[in-house]
Coordinates of C-alpha atoms in Angstrom, one line a residue:
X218 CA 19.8 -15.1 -6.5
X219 CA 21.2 -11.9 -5.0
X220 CA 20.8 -11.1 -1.5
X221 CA 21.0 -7.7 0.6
X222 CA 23.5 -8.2 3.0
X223 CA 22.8 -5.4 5.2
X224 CA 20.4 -2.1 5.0
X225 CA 23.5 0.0 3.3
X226 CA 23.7 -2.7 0.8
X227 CA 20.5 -2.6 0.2
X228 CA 20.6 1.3 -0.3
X229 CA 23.3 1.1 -2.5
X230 CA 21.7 -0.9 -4.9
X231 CA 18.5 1.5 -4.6
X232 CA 21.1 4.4 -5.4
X233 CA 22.4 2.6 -8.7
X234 CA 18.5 1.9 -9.5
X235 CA 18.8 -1.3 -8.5
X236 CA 15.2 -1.4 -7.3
X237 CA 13.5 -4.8 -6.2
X238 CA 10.5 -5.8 -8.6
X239 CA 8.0 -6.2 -6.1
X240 CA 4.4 -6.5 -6.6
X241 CA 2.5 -7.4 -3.7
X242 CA -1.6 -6.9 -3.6
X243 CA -1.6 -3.9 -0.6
X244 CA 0.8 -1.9 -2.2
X245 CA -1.0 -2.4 -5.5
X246 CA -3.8 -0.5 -4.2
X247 CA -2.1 2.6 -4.2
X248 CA 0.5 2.0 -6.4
X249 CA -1.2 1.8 -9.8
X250 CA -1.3 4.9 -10.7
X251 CA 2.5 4.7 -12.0
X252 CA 3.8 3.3 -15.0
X253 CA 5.6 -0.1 -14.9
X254 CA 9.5 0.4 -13.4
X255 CA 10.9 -0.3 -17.4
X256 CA 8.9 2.3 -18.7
X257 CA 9.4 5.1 -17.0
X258 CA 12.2 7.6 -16.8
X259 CA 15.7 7.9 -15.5
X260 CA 14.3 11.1 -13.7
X261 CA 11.4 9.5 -12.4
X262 CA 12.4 6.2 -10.7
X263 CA 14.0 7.8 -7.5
X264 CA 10.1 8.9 -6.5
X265 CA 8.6 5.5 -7.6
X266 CA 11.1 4.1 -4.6
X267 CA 10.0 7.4 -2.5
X268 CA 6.1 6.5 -3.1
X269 CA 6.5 3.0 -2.5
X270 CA 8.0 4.0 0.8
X271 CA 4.9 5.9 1.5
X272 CA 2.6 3.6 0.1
X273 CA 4.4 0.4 2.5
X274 CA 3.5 2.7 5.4
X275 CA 0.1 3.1 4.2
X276 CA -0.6 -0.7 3.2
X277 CA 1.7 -2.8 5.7
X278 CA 3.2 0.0 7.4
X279 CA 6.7 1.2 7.9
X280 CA 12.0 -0.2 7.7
X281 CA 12.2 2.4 9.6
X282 CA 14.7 3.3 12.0
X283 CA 15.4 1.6 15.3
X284 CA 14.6 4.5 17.5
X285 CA 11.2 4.0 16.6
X286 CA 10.0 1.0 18.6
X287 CA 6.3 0.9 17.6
X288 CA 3.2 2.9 18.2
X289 CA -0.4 1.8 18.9
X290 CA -3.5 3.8 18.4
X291 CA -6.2 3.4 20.7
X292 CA -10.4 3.3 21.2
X293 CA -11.8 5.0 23.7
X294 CA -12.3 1.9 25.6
X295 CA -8.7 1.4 26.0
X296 CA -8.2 -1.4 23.5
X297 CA -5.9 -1.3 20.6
X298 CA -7.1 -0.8 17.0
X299 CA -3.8 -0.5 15.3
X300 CA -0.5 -2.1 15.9
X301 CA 2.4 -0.3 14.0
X302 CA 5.8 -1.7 14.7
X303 CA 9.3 -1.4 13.3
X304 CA 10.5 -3.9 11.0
X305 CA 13.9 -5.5 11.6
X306 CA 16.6 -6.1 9.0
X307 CA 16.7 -9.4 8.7
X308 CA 12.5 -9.3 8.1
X309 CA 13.2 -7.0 5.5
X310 CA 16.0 -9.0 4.0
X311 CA 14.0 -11.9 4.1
X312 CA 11.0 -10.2 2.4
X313 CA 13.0 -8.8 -0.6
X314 CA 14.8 -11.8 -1.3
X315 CA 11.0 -13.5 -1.5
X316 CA 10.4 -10.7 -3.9
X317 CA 13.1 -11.4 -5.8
X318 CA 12.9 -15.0 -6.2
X319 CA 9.0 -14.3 -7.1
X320 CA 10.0 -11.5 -10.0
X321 CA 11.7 -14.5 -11.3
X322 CA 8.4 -15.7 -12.5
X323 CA 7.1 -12.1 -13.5
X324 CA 6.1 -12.6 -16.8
X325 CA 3.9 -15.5 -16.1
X326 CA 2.2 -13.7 -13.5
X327 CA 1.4 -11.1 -15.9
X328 CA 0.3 -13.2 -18.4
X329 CA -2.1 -14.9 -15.7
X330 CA -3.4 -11.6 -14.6
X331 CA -4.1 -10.5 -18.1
X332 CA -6.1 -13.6 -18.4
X333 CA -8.8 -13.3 -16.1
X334 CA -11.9 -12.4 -16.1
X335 CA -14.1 -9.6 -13.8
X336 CA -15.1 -11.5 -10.9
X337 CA -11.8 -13.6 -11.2
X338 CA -9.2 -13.9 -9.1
X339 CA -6.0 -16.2 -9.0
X340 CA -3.5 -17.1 -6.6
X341 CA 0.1 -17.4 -7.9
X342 CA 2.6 -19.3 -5.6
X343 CA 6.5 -19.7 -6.5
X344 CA 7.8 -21.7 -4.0
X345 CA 11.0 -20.2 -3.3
X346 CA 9.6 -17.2 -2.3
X347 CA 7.3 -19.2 0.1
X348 CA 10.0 -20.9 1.6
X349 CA 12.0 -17.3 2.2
X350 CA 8.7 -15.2 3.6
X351 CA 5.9 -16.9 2.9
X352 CA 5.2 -14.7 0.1
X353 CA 2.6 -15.5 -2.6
X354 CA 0.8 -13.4 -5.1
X355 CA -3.1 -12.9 -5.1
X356 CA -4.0 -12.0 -8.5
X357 CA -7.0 -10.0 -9.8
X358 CA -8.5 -7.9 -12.7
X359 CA -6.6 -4.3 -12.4
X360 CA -9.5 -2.2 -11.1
X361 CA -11.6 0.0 -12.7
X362 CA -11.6 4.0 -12.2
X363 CA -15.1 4.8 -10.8
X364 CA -15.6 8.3 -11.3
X365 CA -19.1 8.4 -9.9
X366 CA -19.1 8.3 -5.6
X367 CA -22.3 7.0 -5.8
X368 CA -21.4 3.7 -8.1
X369 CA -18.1 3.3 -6.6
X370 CA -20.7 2.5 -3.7
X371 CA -22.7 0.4 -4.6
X372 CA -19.7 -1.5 -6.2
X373 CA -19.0 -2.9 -3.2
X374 CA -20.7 -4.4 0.3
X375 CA -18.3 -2.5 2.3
X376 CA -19.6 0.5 3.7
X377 CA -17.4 3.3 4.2
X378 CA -17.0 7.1 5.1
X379 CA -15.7 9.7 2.8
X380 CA -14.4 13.3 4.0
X381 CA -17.4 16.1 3.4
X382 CA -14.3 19.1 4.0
X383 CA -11.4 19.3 1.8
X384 CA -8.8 21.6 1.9
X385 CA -9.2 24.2 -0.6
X386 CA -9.4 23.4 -4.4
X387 CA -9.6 19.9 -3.6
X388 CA -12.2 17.5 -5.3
X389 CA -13.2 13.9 -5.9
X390 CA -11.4 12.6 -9.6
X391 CA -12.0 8.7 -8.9
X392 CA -11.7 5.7 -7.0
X393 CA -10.8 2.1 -7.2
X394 CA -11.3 -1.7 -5.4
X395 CA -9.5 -4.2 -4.8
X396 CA -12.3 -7.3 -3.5
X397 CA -11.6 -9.8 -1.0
X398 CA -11.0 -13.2 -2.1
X399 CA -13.2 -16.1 -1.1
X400 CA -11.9 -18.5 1.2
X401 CA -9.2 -18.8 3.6
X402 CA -6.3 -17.0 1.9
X403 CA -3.4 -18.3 4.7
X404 CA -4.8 -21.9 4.9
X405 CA -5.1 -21.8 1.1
X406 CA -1.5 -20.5 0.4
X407 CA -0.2 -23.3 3.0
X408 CA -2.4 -26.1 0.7
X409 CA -0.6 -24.6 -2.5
X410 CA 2.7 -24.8 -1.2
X411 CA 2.3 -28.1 -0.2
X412 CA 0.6 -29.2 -3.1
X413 CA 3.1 -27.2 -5.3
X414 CA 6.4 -29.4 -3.1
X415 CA 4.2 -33.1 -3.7
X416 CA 4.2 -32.6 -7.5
X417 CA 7.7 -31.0 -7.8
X418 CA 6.7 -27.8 -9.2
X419 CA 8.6 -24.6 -8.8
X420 CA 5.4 -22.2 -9.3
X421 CA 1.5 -23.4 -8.8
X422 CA -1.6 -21.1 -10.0
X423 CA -5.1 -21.7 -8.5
X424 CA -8.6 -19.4 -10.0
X425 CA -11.1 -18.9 -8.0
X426 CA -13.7 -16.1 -7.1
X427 CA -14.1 -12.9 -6.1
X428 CA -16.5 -11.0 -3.5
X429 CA -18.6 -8.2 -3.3
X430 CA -16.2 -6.9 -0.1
X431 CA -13.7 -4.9 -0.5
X432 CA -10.1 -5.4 0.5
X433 CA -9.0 -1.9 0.1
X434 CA -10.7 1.1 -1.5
X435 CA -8.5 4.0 -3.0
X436 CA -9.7 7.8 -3.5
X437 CA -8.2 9.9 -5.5
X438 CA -8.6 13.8 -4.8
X439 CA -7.3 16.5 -6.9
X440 CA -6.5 20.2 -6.9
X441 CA -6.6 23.2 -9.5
X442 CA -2.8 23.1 -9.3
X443 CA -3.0 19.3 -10.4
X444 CA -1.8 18.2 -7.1
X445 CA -3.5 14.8 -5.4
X446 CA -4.6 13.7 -2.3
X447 CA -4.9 9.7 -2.0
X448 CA -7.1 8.0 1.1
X449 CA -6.7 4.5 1.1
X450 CA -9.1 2.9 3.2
X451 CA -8.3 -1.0 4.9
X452 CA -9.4 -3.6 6.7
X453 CA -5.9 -3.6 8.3
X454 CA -5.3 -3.1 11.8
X455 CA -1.4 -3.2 11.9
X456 CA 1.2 -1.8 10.1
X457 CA 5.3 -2.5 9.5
X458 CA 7.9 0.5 8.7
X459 CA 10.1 0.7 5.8
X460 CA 11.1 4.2 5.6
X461 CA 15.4 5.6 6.9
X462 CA 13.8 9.0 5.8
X463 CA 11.3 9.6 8.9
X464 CA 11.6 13.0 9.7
X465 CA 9.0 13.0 12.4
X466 CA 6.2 10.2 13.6
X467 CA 3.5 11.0 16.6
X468 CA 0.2 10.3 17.7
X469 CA -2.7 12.7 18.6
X470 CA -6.2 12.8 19.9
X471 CA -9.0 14.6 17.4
X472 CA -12.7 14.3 18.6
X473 CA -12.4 11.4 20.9
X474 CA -10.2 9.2 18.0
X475 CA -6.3 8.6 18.0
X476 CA -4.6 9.6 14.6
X477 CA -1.1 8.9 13.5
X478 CA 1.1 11.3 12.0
X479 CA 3.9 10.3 9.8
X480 CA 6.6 12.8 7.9
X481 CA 8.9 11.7 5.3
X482 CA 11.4 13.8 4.6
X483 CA 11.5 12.8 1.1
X484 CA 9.2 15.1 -1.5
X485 CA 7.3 16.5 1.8
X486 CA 5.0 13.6 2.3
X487 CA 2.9 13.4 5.1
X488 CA 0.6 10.4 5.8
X489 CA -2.5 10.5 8.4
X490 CA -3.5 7.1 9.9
X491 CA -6.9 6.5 11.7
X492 CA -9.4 3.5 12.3
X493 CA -12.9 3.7 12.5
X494 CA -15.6 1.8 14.4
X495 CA -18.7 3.2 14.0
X496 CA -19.8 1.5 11.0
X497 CA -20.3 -2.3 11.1
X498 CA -17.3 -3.2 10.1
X499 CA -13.8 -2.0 11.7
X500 CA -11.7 0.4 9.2
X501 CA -8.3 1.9 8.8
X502 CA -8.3 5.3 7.2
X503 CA -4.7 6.4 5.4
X504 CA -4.9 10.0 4.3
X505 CA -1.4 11.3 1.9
X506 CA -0.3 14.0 -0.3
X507 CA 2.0 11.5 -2.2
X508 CA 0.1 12.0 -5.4
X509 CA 2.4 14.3 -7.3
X510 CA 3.4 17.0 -10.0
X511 CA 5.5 15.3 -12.8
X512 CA 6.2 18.7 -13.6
X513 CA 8.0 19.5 -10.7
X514 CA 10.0 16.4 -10.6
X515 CA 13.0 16.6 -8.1
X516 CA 11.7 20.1 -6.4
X517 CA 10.2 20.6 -2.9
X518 CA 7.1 21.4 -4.5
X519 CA 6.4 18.4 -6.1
X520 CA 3.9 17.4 -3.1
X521 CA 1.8 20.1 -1.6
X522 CA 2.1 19.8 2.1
X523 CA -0.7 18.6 4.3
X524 CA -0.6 20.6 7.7
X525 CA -2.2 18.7 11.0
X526 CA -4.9 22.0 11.0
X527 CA -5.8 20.9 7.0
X528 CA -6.2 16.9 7.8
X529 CA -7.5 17.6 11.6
X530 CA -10.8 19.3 9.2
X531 CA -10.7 15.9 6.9
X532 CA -10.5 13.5 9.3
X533 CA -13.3 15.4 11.7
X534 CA -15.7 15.5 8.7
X535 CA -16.0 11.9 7.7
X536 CA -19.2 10.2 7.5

């Protein structure tokens, strides 16, 4: 199996389209919106790498680079909320190479996702990739586009704030879930392995159920223009960097909250992170423009730009 031996390694590959067939269940969230990596264009797969950068800053976080040591957003009662910290090369290294050894098994994994049922989920455990980074799948029907707000609520027993101001042009096109599993998903993975090393098995599979709460909710927004606006909402209260193109990261107080502000150079994304506490259950908001004009494919304009003074109105208007 190949390894990255350092960060410009593992950029040159990137550059000669080497890109790493990873398909872990946070980025999924975001991520299914694009076509699989063999079917899509030559002129294309540059901004599936640039979205997945987004979308790992959105769904784990941030490899970013080592100036930035880690920022942490705060309540108003002085505890922390949100952890986001810089991940170090040989995390990274060790987290691709579990990807890698897990794409090994890709097709099967497909094959069991394509065979479950709504309600169903499965985990899928190669044990390589365990032993690298503890990395296993958790498998589950792709999600359905609500197009109604009002089901997409009641789909679920997570309750959760949407933005009443957009900027201009802007409106709702859908949303999706991904539901929580039940159980134990560390204690469970630890079983597998095990189980998985007794019986001398290179990959294990276990079904089981799904529940009515949510893991992570995606809304989709869209423009006149066709552009898109993505909120990803999470029960996740830390986050990891895996972005060299950081063009500019701080923190700033809006009506009593703490919001990061991440820009990517790449594609002129901008990503707004937040957490809520005022509903029962503890939420972290992502807001990004990384939804993007197919048309305008390698131009600056391919993402409309999301100033602070256009998300400071979002953010304030949640409920």
């Amino acid at each position: 199996m190949k390894k990255f031996q350092s960060y410009e390694h593992f950029e040159a590959e990137l550059k000669k389209e080497c890109i790493p067939n990873i398909d872990l269940e946070n980025i999924k969230a975001c991520a299914s919106e694009l076509d699989s990596y063999k079917q899509i264009t030559r002129s294309k797969r540059k901004m599936v790498f640039v979205i997945a950068v987004v979308i790992l800053t959105m769904c784990f976080g941030t490899v970013a680079m080592a100036v930035y040591n880690g920022w942490q957003l705060m309540n108003d009662k002085g505890e922390v909320v949100y952890d986001y910290t810089h991940l170090g090369n040989t995390e990274l290294f060790e987290w691709l190479d579990a990807a890698r050894a897990e794409s090994d098994y890709g097709l099967i994994r497909e094959e069991l996702q394509e065979s479950l049922a709504p309600g169903e989920m499965a985990y899928f455990l190669v044990t390589e990739a365990y032993e690298i980074d503890k990395l296993y799948n958790i498998l589950q029907v792709e999600e359905e586009k609500i197009y109604d707000m009002e089901k997409l609520r009641e789909s679920t027993i997570t309750k959760f704030k949407v933005p009443q101001v957009l900027p201009d042009g802007y409106q709702f096109e859908y949303g999706k879930i991904i539901f929580k599993e039940e159980g134990d998903k560390e204690k469970v993975g630890e079983a597998l392995y095990q189980e998985a090393i007794k019986k001398g098995q290179d990959y294990i599979i276990k079904k089981g159920r799904l529940t009515k709460e949510s893991k992570s909710i995606t809304l989709r927004y869209v423009n006149d223009d066709g552009y898109k606006l993505t909120i990803v909402i999470s029960h996740n209260n830390w986050g990891k960097s895996l972005d060299t193109e950081i063009e500019a990261i701080e923190k700033f107080a809006l009506s009593g909250k703490e919001i990061l502000y991440i820009k990517h150079s790449w594609y002129n994304t901008d990503t707004y992170i937040f957490v809520d506490e005022d509903t029962t259950e503890k939420l972290t908001y992502y807001i990004t423009n990384t939804g993007y004009r197919e048309d305008l494919m390698d131009s600056d304009k391919m993402c409309i730009e999301l100033s602070k003074e256009e998300a400071s109105k979002l953010i304030k208007s949640f409920k």
